[in-house]
Amino acid sequence: MSAPDKIAAKSPEDLTEVEAGEELARLAAEIAHHDAAYHQHDDPEISDADYDALRRRNEAIEVRFPGLVRDDSPSRRVGAAPSGAFGKVVHRVPMLSLSNAFDDQDVTDFWDRIAKFLSLKPEDEVVVTAEPKIDGLSASLRYEKGRFVQGATRGDGREGEDITENLRTIADIPGRLKGSHVPELFEVRGEVYMAHADFQALNGRQLADGRPPFANPRNAAAGSLRQLDPKITAGRPLHFFAYAWGEVSELPADTQSGVMEAFGQWGFVTNPLFRRCRSAAELLAFYREIGEMRATLGYDIDGVVYKVDRLDWQQRLGFVSRAPRWATAHKFPAEQAVTIVEKIEIQVGRTGALTPVARLTPITVGGVVVSNATLHNEDEIARKDVRIGDSVVIQRAGDVIPQIVSVIIDKRPENSEPYVFPETCPECGSHAVREINPRTGMPDAKRRCTGGLICPAQAVERLRHFVSRNAFDIEGLGEKQIAAFYADGWIHQPADIFHLEEREKPGLQMLRNREGWGETSARNLFKAVNARRHVELDRFIFALGIRHVGETTARLLARRYETLDHLEAEMIAAADRASEAWAALLDIDGIGEVVAEALVDFFAEAHNREVLQALRDAGVDPQPMAAQETGSPIAGKTIVFTGTLERMSRSEAKARAEQMGAKVSGSVSAKTDLVVAGPGAGSKLARAQALGVATITEDEWMEMAAQ
Ligand code: IVH
């Protein structure tokens, strides 16, 4: 197995399945981060082209490993447009989700709950509609005076994106409602999907044009709707089933089925399998019938949806959290198959967590070839008693990574032995330990490699942390550069960063000649690196990435021990629990046993001390923190920051408050002395007011901080 940085550098064709799983997880997190930066904070961090490249990579890997498509895959969210081309649309009536029913009992319960909630009498006739649950993307279409004026994605349910022009290209979506009586305003909602035959043909064209094929029809529909050029969407055969509505000026009927009929008259396509049922038994019969037709329908469905027919009853039933009480989705079970565990391999994640993966004899489950299943952690292996050579039942639910459901004990080979989970890291050989969770007092589910800075699986993540904003803060050295330097062997450990400039000699490749670098950027990087040789000790400690040692703890340590040499000597001495050093460490207000142990463990590892020595040899000489002010108005006080700070970053504010002798806390309690409330402050401010804690504005804080 390769380190994550190497994975990131590999082309999708070269990835193994385990690597692909890891890479998809990384991409999902990274793309979600950029989506949030772009959509929620309006503050994109990367160019549209870089963003597109991330999505294309995600898609290409999913095409190769359809069984690995994640629930939170970016390809499942159409809401994330690659550029500012799509405007935002607020859904006046939110687009909610549905509760799920998984078995017959859940459906009977649904039926009974309705009758009970409405206090129905036995003679009351209850009608519940049933229809397939389409596996596509929901969209909301706004019609004003019968004209289609705006179409939006679901987005987060509250706010979607304006994809009007793309939706206009779909033949099933009328530009103008038919019929003599059309409401003044009506939002029709339904599902955009791609039929199987069209999907196959589209993928054929993609391949012929040298483009990556789509993983499944839903991804293809999502990719098509996301096109910035509606002409491309027009060339993609999309369909639409109407099944719900949002904001309306009036309703054309007083039942769900009546509105569906009106949809048909207005020119929409409604699902022909839609049916009215009069008992839970009829719903279940419908479910089984559709289940049998599923493979031949010509489009993907993942269950059936039941809705109370009478709209006045829907109104009375209302909603529980984000789903209507009057409807539910009856999901089809995950598809299962039996295969053999050929071996169990251990993957090491970027944070050092060891994850076991079962290598399976490849088998087709629900149309996808599966050859791996996650085993989560060692307790899970023990609980299921999964052994090498076992026949196991595996399942795929939707597109999630396959799971091992159970072991078929009857088929177990005679000589089989329980699996023994390794206690060393397969990447670097360091001890792998299960830490005690400080909150629960129980061992963590995941075993973790203690190799930290020397473990290749963790190296890039560690180095990225080392140079990050609140640590060494080296401008020009981001994750991308770190990964590239690591891949080429330029930077293996933190000290190498400080030797980069020494490489600038004839015979070696110079930084300015690397792709993405030039003379100025190279010079700027060396300048930025050199400026950080005298970094503050608290940043230095934080940069080491010691477990449980965040910025606050790093500051406590820096303040107490003042120099790196002193800190190191004390931590080595503290390995003896009877020592004064150990007692002194625990004596620091804010440092408990878990943190203390993590510190002692870190300094006990020879390879960590070597990393520190290498940094010293490279001329890194951390400086004591600025002295704490005792005369400040907040010395010794507990202070909480809440809301958005507009004039100072949250970390700067925290640092300044601590410098002024205050203790910064994340939550408001009776012990809080002062709350600084920026714009948008919510529950913490309310709590402070309720407790009578003094609050000040950001401006007042700025004045205080300037003293
Ligand atoms: S009704 C308030 N009907 O399922 C409820 N939803 O899990 C409105 N879906 O986001 C939804 N087929 O994208 C409804 N026949 C159908 C559906 C359907 C697919 C999707 C829809 C929704 C999700 C809810």
PDB file of N, CA and C and ligand atoms in Angstrom, residues 94-100 131-139 154 189-191 241-245 256 260 271 302-305 307 319 322-324 326-327 329 331, ligand 1:
ATOM      1  N   PRO A  94     -39.647  24.635   2.121  1.00  0.00           N
ATOM      2  CA  PRO A  94     -38.432  23.808   2.056  1.00  0.00           C
ATOM      3  C   PRO A  94     -38.660  22.468   1.351  1.00  0.00           C
ATOM      4  N   MET A  95     -37.611  21.956   0.724  1.00  0.00           N
ATOM      5  CA  MET A  95     -37.701  20.634   0.089  1.00  0.00           C
ATOM      6  C   MET A  95     -37.216  19.617   1.120  1.00  0.00           C
ATOM      7  N   LEU A  96     -38.158  18.899   1.673  1.00  0.00           N
ATOM      8  CA  LEU A  96     -37.820  18.022   2.796  1.00  0.00           C
ATOM      9  C   LEU A  96     -37.489  16.615   2.336  1.00  0.00           C
ATOM     10  N   SER A  97     -37.087  15.816   3.296  1.00  0.00           N
ATOM     11  CA  SER A  97     -36.816  14.423   2.951  1.00  0.00           C
ATOM     12  C   SER A  97     -37.928  13.549   3.520  1.00  0.00           C
ATOM     13  N   LEU A  98     -37.788  12.253   3.341  1.00  0.00           N
ATOM     14  CA  LEU A  98     -38.822  11.322   3.791  1.00  0.00           C
ATOM     15  C   LEU A  98     -38.271  10.428   4.885  1.00  0.00           C
ATOM     16  N   SER A  99     -39.142  10.022   5.794  1.00  0.00           N
ATOM     17  CA  SER A  99     -38.744   8.995   6.755  1.00  0.00           C
ATOM     18  C   SER A  99     -38.685   7.675   5.989  1.00  0.00           C
ATOM     19  N   ASN A 100     -38.029   6.692   6.583  1.00  0.00           N
ATOM     20  CA  ASN A 100     -37.895   5.409   5.893  1.00  0.00           C
ATOM     21  C   ASN A 100     -38.639   4.299   6.603  1.00  0.00           C
ATOM     22  N   GLU A 131     -46.245   4.879  -5.011  1.00  0.00           N
ATOM     23  CA  GLU A 131     -45.575   5.108  -6.297  1.00  0.00           C
ATOM     24  C   GLU A 131     -44.097   4.772  -6.145  1.00  0.00           C
ATOM     25  N   PRO A 132     -43.394   4.518  -7.223  1.00  0.00           N
ATOM     26  CA  PRO A 132     -41.963   4.199  -7.103  1.00  0.00           C
ATOM     27  C   PRO A 132     -41.168   5.394  -6.580  1.00  0.00           C
ATOM     28  N   LYS A 133     -40.106   5.098  -5.863  1.00  0.00           N
ATOM     29  CA  LYS A 133     -39.182   6.146  -5.423  1.00  0.00           C
ATOM     30  C   LYS A 133     -38.054   6.195  -6.445  1.00  0.00           C
ATOM     31  N   ILE A 134     -38.015   7.275  -7.191  1.00  0.00           N
ATOM     32  CA  ILE A 134     -37.071   7.391  -8.305  1.00  0.00           C
ATOM     33  C   ILE A 134     -35.691   7.765  -7.773  1.00  0.00           C
ATOM     34  N   ASP A 135     -34.665   7.081  -8.267  1.00  0.00           N
ATOM     35  CA  ASP A 135     -33.307   7.364  -7.815  1.00  0.00           C
ATOM     36  C   ASP A 135     -32.651   8.378  -8.745  1.00  0.00           C
ATOM     37  N   GLY A 136     -33.054   9.610  -8.593  1.00  0.00           N
ATOM     38  CA  GLY A 136     -32.488  10.667  -9.450  1.00  0.00           C
ATOM     39  C   GLY A 136     -32.163  11.874  -8.600  1.00  0.00           C
ATOM     40  N   LEU A 137     -32.487  13.066  -9.099  1.00  0.00           N
ATOM     41  CA  LEU A 137     -32.236  14.296  -8.348  1.00  0.00           C
ATOM     42  C   LEU A 137     -33.504  15.110  -8.320  1.00  0.00           C
ATOM     43  N   SER A 138     -33.884  15.593  -7.138  1.00  0.00           N
ATOM     44  CA  SER A 138     -35.138  16.339  -7.116  1.00  0.00           C
ATOM     45  C   SER A 138     -34.913  17.772  -7.586  1.00  0.00           C
ATOM     46  N   ALA A 139     -35.970  18.327  -8.163  1.00  0.00           N
ATOM     47  CA  ALA A 139     -35.910  19.690  -8.677  1.00  0.00           C
ATOM     48  C   ALA A 139     -37.246  20.357  -8.401  1.00  0.00           C
ATOM     49  N   ARG A 154     -32.423  20.869  -5.293  1.00  0.00           N
ATOM     50  CA  ARG A 154     -32.836  20.790  -3.900  1.00  0.00           C
ATOM     51  C   ARG A 154     -31.828  21.513  -2.996  1.00  0.00           C
ATOM     52  N   ARG A 189     -42.781  19.935  -8.085  1.00  0.00           N
ATOM     53  CA  ARG A 189     -41.532  19.273  -7.692  1.00  0.00           C
ATOM     54  C   ARG A 189     -41.526  17.826  -8.161  1.00  0.00           C
ATOM     55  N   GLY A 190     -40.364  17.336  -8.440  1.00  0.00           N
ATOM     56  CA  GLY A 190     -40.275  15.959  -8.909  1.00  0.00           C
ATOM     57  C   GLY A 190     -38.827  15.563  -9.096  1.00  0.00           C
ATOM     58  N   GLU A 191     -38.623  14.476  -9.813  1.00  0.00           N
ATOM     59  CA  GLU A 191     -37.291  13.888  -9.922  1.00  0.00           C
ATOM     60  C   GLU A 191     -36.783  13.936 -11.364  1.00  0.00           C
ATOM     61  N   PHE A 241     -40.192  13.115 -13.591  1.00  0.00           N
ATOM     62  CA  PHE A 241     -41.481  12.677 -13.049  1.00  0.00           C
ATOM     63  C   PHE A 241     -41.939  13.723 -12.036  1.00  0.00           C
ATOM     64  N   ALA A 242     -43.159  14.226 -12.172  1.00  0.00           N
ATOM     65  CA  ALA A 242     -43.702  15.177 -11.194  1.00  0.00           C
ATOM     66  C   ALA A 242     -44.390  14.393 -10.081  1.00  0.00           C
ATOM     67  N   TYR A 243     -44.135  14.732  -8.818  1.00  0.00           N
ATOM     68  CA  TYR A 243     -44.784  14.000  -7.732  1.00  0.00           C
ATOM     69  C   TYR A 243     -45.113  14.847  -6.498  1.00  0.00           C
ATOM     70  N   ALA A 244     -44.742  16.125  -6.485  1.00  0.00           N
ATOM     71  CA  ALA A 244     -44.998  16.940  -5.285  1.00  0.00           C
ATOM     72  C   ALA A 244     -45.056  18.412  -5.675  1.00  0.00           C
ATOM     73  N   TRP A 245     -45.222  19.295  -4.706  1.00  0.00           N
ATOM     74  CA  TRP A 245     -45.260  20.722  -5.005  1.00  0.00           C
ATOM     75  C   TRP A 245     -44.709  21.526  -3.851  1.00  0.00           C
ATOM     76  N   GLN A 256     -53.939  14.097  -3.018  1.00  0.00           N
ATOM     77  CA  GLN A 256     -52.656  13.896  -3.691  1.00  0.00           C
ATOM     78  C   GLN A 256     -52.908  13.377  -5.112  1.00  0.00           C
ATOM     79  N   MET A 260     -52.018  15.014  -8.771  1.00  0.00           N
ATOM     80  CA  MET A 260     -51.232  14.264  -9.767  1.00  0.00           C
ATOM     81  C   MET A 260     -51.959  14.259 -11.114  1.00  0.00           C
ATOM     82  N   ASN A 271     -45.762   9.218 -12.748  1.00  0.00           N
ATOM     83  CA  ASN A 271     -45.401   7.804 -12.880  1.00  0.00           C
ATOM     84  C   ASN A 271     -46.635   6.948 -13.137  1.00  0.00           C
ATOM     85  N   ASP A 302     -35.252   3.129  -5.843  1.00  0.00           N
ATOM     86  CA  ASP A 302     -34.655   2.510  -4.659  1.00  0.00           C
ATOM     87  C   ASP A 302     -35.686   2.203  -3.585  1.00  0.00           C
ATOM     88  N   GLY A 303     -36.958   2.222  -3.969  1.00  0.00           N
ATOM     89  CA  GLY A 303     -38.009   1.881  -3.024  1.00  0.00           C
ATOM     90  C   GLY A 303     -39.332   2.384  -3.567  1.00  0.00           C
ATOM     91  N   VAL A 304     -40.336   2.437  -2.691  1.00  0.00           N
ATOM     92  CA  VAL A 304     -41.604   3.053  -3.088  1.00  0.00           C
ATOM     93  C   VAL A 304     -41.956   4.106  -2.041  1.00  0.00           C
ATOM     94  N   VAL A 305     -42.793   5.064  -2.437  1.00  0.00           N
ATOM     95  CA  VAL A 305     -43.176   6.142  -1.516  1.00  0.00           C
ATOM     96  C   VAL A 305     -44.679   6.065  -1.274  1.00  0.00           C
ATOM     97  N   LYS A 307     -48.031   8.075   0.418  1.00  0.00           N
ATOM     98  CA  LYS A 307     -48.474   9.405   0.877  1.00  0.00           C
ATOM     99  C   LYS A 307     -49.963   9.371   1.177  1.00  0.00           C
ATOM    100  N   PHE A 319     -45.436  17.766  10.055  1.00  0.00           N
ATOM    101  CA  PHE A 319     -44.060  17.290   9.915  1.00  0.00           C
ATOM    102  C   PHE A 319     -43.422  16.938  11.248  1.00  0.00           C
ATOM    103  N   ARG A 322     -37.530  16.960   9.808  1.00  0.00           N
ATOM    104  CA  ARG A 322     -37.457  17.403   8.416  1.00  0.00           C
ATOM    105  C   ARG A 322     -38.226  16.495   7.479  1.00  0.00           C
ATOM    106  N   ALA A 323     -39.149  15.690   7.999  1.00  0.00           N
ATOM    107  CA  ALA A 323     -39.884  14.773   7.123  1.00  0.00           C
ATOM    108  C   ALA A 323     -41.376  14.817   7.442  1.00  0.00           C
ATOM    109  N   PRO A 324     -42.220  14.677   6.413  1.00  0.00           N
ATOM    110  CA  PRO A 324     -43.658  14.717   6.686  1.00  0.00           C
ATOM    111  C   PRO A 324     -44.118  13.469   7.434  1.00  0.00           C
ATOM    112  N   TRP A 326     -47.044  12.462   7.007  1.00  0.00           N
ATOM    113  CA  TRP A 326     -48.052  11.877   6.115  1.00  0.00           C
ATOM    114  C   TRP A 326     -47.458  11.062   4.969  1.00  0.00           C
ATOM    115  N   ALA A 327     -46.162  10.889   4.965  1.00  0.00           N
ATOM    116  CA  ALA A 327     -45.535  10.121   3.883  1.00  0.00           C
ATOM    117  C   ALA A 327     -44.364   9.324   4.430  1.00  0.00           C
ATOM    118  N   ALA A 329     -40.936   6.537   2.903  1.00  0.00           N
ATOM    119  CA  ALA A 329     -40.301   5.818   1.790  1.00  0.00           C
ATOM    120  C   ALA A 329     -40.023   4.395   2.245  1.00  0.00           C
ATOM    121  N   LYS A 331     -38.014   1.371   1.606  1.00  0.00           N
ATOM    122  CA  LYS A 331     -36.803   1.107   0.830  1.00  0.00           C
ATOM    123  C   LYS A 331     -36.685  -0.365   0.452  1.00  0.00           C
TER     124      LYS A 331
HETATM  125  S1  IVH B   1     -42.142  12.854  -2.184  1.00  0.00           S
HETATM  126  C1  IVH B   1     -42.137  16.011   1.326  1.00  0.00           C
HETATM  127  N1  IVH B   1     -42.070  11.058  -4.073  1.00  0.00           N
HETATM  128  O1  IVH B   1     -36.846  10.965  -2.295  1.00  0.00           O
HETATM  129  C2  IVH B   1     -41.793  14.820   0.529  1.00  0.00           C
HETATM  130  N2  IVH B   1     -40.014  11.836  -3.205  1.00  0.00           N
HETATM  131  O2  IVH B   1     -36.109  10.822   0.585  1.00  0.00           O
HETATM  132  C3  IVH B   1     -41.572  15.079  -0.882  1.00  0.00           C
HETATM  133  N3  IVH B   1     -38.058  10.857  -4.315  1.00  0.00           N
HETATM  134  O3  IVH B   1     -35.792  14.244  -1.861  1.00  0.00           O
HETATM  135  C4  IVH B   1     -40.943  13.947  -1.586  1.00  0.00           C
HETATM  136  N4  IVH B   1     -39.148   9.597  -5.732  1.00  0.00           N
HETATM  137  O4  IVH B   1     -35.780  13.361  -4.206  1.00  0.00           O
HETATM  138  C5  IVH B   1     -41.350  11.817  -3.242  1.00  0.00           C
HETATM  139  N5  IVH B   1     -42.164   9.508  -5.777  1.00  0.00           N
HETATM  140  C6  IVH B   1     -41.460  10.263  -4.957  1.00  0.00           C
HETATM  141  C7  IVH B   1     -40.060  10.249  -4.979  1.00  0.00           C
HETATM  142  C8  IVH B   1     -39.366  11.049  -4.068  1.00  0.00           C
HETATM  143  C9  IVH B   1     -37.958   9.986  -5.318  1.00  0.00           C
HETATM  144  C10 IVH B   1     -36.907  11.430  -3.616  1.00  0.00           C
HETATM  145  C11 IVH B   1     -36.915  12.918  -3.520  1.00  0.00           C
HETATM  146  C12 IVH B   1     -36.761  13.240  -2.071  1.00  0.00           C
HETATM  147  C13 IVH B   1     -36.296  11.959  -1.500  1.00  0.00           C
HETATM  148  C14 IVH B   1     -36.783  11.820  -0.076  1.00  0.00           C
END
